[in-house]
Amino acid sequence: MLEIIDYLKARYLSEKAQGMVEYALIIAFVVAVATVALKASTSEGLGAAINSAFAKVTDKISKW
């Protein structure tokens, strides 16, 4: 019985750690994409479009 409990504990903890690593990799990917997009803000492209969208929203909020 103790062996089964130890097995389940080890399996659960390893799956939990694997999930944490997967989430960390996803967050790192999102940060990398955001960094590239924001660095492109000085030139034309995605960064400029994002800055334009935020400027429009800020303008509408300030008029409200």
Coordinates of N, CA and C in Angstrom, one line a residue:
M1 N 0.8 -1.2 0.0 CA 0.0 0.0 0.0 C 0.9 1.3 0.0
L2 N 1.9 1.2 0.8 CA 2.8 2.4 0.9 C 3.5 2.6 -0.5
E3 N 3.8 1.6 -1.2 CA 4.4 1.7 -2.5 C 3.5 2.4 -3.5
I4 N 2.2 2.1 -3.4 CA 1.2 2.7 -4.3 C 1.1 4.2 -4.0
I5 N 1.1 4.6 -2.8 CA 1.1 6.0 -2.4 C 2.3 6.7 -2.8
D6 N 3.5 6.1 -2.6 CA 4.7 6.7 -3.1 C 4.7 6.9 -4.6
Y7 N 4.2 5.9 -5.3 CA 4.1 6.0 -6.8 C 3.2 7.1 -7.2
L8 N 2.0 7.2 -6.6 CA 1.1 8.3 -7.0 C 1.6 9.7 -6.6
K9 N 2.3 9.8 -5.5 CA 2.9 11.0 -5.1 C 4.0 11.5 -6.1
A10 N 4.8 10.6 -6.5 CA 5.9 10.9 -7.5 C 5.3 11.2 -8.8
R11 N 4.3 10.5 -9.2 CA 3.7 10.8 -10.5 C 3.0 12.2 -10.5
Y12 N 2.3 12.5 -9.5 CA 1.5 13.7 -9.4 C 2.5 14.9 -9.3
L13 N 3.5 14.8 -8.5 CA 4.5 15.9 -8.4 C 5.3 16.1 -9.7
S14 N 5.6 15.0 -10.4 CA 6.3 15.2 -11.7 C 5.4 15.9 -12.8
E15 N 4.1 15.5 -12.8 CA 3.2 16.1 -13.7 C 3.0 17.6 -13.4
K16 N 3.0 17.9 -12.1 CA 2.8 19.3 -11.7 C 4.0 20.1 -12.2
A17 N 5.2 19.6 -12.0 CA 6.4 20.3 -12.4 C 6.4 20.4 -13.9
Q18 N 6.0 19.4 -14.6 CA 5.9 19.5 -16.1 C 5.0 20.6 -16.5
G19 N 3.8 20.7 -15.9 CA 2.9 21.8 -16.2 C 3.5 23.2 -15.9
M20 N 4.2 23.3 -14.9 CA 4.8 24.6 -14.5 C 5.8 25.0 -15.6
V21 N 6.6 24.0 -16.0 CA 7.6 24.3 -17.1 C 6.9 24.7 -18.4
E22 N 5.8 24.0 -18.7 CA 5.1 24.4 -19.9 C 4.5 25.8 -19.8
Y23 N 4.0 26.2 -18.7 CA 3.5 27.5 -18.5 C 4.6 28.5 -18.6
A24 N 5.7 28.2 -18.0 CA 6.9 29.1 -18.1 C 7.3 29.4 -19.5
L25 N 7.4 28.3 -20.3 CA 7.8 28.4 -21.7 C 6.7 29.2 -22.5
I26 N 5.5 29.1 -22.2 CA 4.5 29.9 -22.9 C 4.6 31.4 -22.5
I27 N 4.8 31.6 -21.3 CA 5.0 33.0 -20.9 C 6.3 33.6 -21.5
A28 N 7.3 32.9 -21.6 CA 8.6 33.3 -22.2 C 8.3 33.6 -23.7
F29 N 7.6 32.8 -24.3 CA 7.2 33.0 -25.8 C 6.4 34.3 -25.9
V30 N 5.4 34.5 -25.1 CA 4.6 35.7 -25.2 C 5.4 37.0 -24.9
V31 N 6.3 36.9 -23.9 CA 7.2 38.1 -23.6 C 8.1 38.3 -24.8
A32 N 8.6 37.3 -25.4 CA 9.5 37.5 -26.6 C 8.8 38.1 -27.8
V33 N 7.5 37.7 -28.0 CA 6.7 38.2 -29.1 C 6.4 39.7 -28.8
A34 N 6.0 40.0 -27.6 CA 5.7 41.4 -27.2 C 6.9 42.3 -27.3
T35 N 8.1 41.8 -26.9 CA 9.3 42.5 -27.1 C 9.6 42.9 -28.5
V36 N 9.5 41.9 -29.4 CA 9.8 42.1 -30.8 C 8.8 43.1 -31.3
A37 N 7.5 43.0 -31.0 CA 6.5 43.9 -31.4 C 6.7 45.3 -31.0
L38 N 7.2 45.5 -29.7 CA 7.4 46.8 -29.2 C 8.7 47.4 -29.7
K39 N 9.7 46.6 -30.0 CA 10.9 47.2 -30.6 C 10.6 47.7 -32.0
A40 N 9.6 47.1 -32.7 CA 9.3 47.5 -34.0 C 8.4 48.7 -34.0
S41 N 8.1 49.3 -32.9 CA 7.2 50.4 -32.8 C 7.9 51.7 -33.4
T42 N 9.2 51.7 -33.5 CA 9.8 52.9 -34.1 C 9.7 52.9 -35.6
S43 N 9.5 51.7 -36.2 CA 9.3 51.6 -37.6 C 7.9 51.2 -37.9
E44 N 7.6 51.1 -39.2 CA 6.3 50.7 -39.6 C 6.1 49.2 -39.3
G45 N 4.9 48.8 -39.1 CA 4.6 47.4 -38.9 C 3.7 47.2 -37.7
L46 N 3.8 46.0 -37.0 CA 3.0 45.7 -35.9 C 3.1 46.6 -34.8
G47 N 4.3 47.0 -34.4 CA 4.5 47.9 -33.3 C 3.8 49.2 -33.5
A48 N 3.9 49.8 -34.7 CA 3.3 51.0 -35.0 C 1.7 50.9 -35.0
A49 N 1.2 49.8 -35.4 CA -0.2 49.5 -35.4 C -0.7 49.4 -33.9
I50 N 0.1 48.8 -33.1 CA -0.3 48.7 -31.7 C -0.3 50.0 -31.0
N51 N 0.8 50.8 -31.3 CA 0.9 52.2 -30.7 C -0.3 53.0 -31.2
S52 N -0.6 52.9 -32.4 CA -1.8 53.7 -33.0 C -3.1 53.3 -32.3
A53 N -3.3 52.0 -32.1 CA -4.5 51.5 -31.5 C -4.6 52.0 -30.0
F54 N -3.5 52.0 -29.3 CA -3.5 52.5 -27.9 C -3.7 54.0 -27.9
A55 N -3.2 54.7 -28.8 CA -3.3 56.2 -28.9 C -4.8 56.5 -29.2
K56 N -5.5 55.8 -30.1 CA -6.9 56.0 -30.4 C -7.7 55.7 -29.1
V57 N -7.5 54.6 -28.4 CA -8.2 54.3 -27.2 C -8.0 55.4 -26.2
T58 N -6.8 55.8 -26.0 CA -6.5 56.8 -25.0 C -7.2 58.1 -25.3
D59 N -7.3 58.5 -26.6 CA -7.9 59.7 -27.1 C -9.4 59.6 -26.8
K60 N -10.0 58.4 -27.1 CA -11.5 58.3 -26.9 C -11.8 58.3 -25.4
I61 N -10.9 57.7 -24.5 CA -11.2 57.7 -23.1 C -11.1 59.1 -22.5
S62 N -10.1 59.9 -23.0 CA -9.9 61.2 -22.5 C -11.0 62.2 -22.9
K63 N -11.7 61.9 -24.0 CA -12.9 62.7 -24.5 C -14.1 62.3 -23.7
W64 N -14.1 61.1 -23.2 CA -15.3 60.6 -22.5 C -15.5 61.3 -21.2

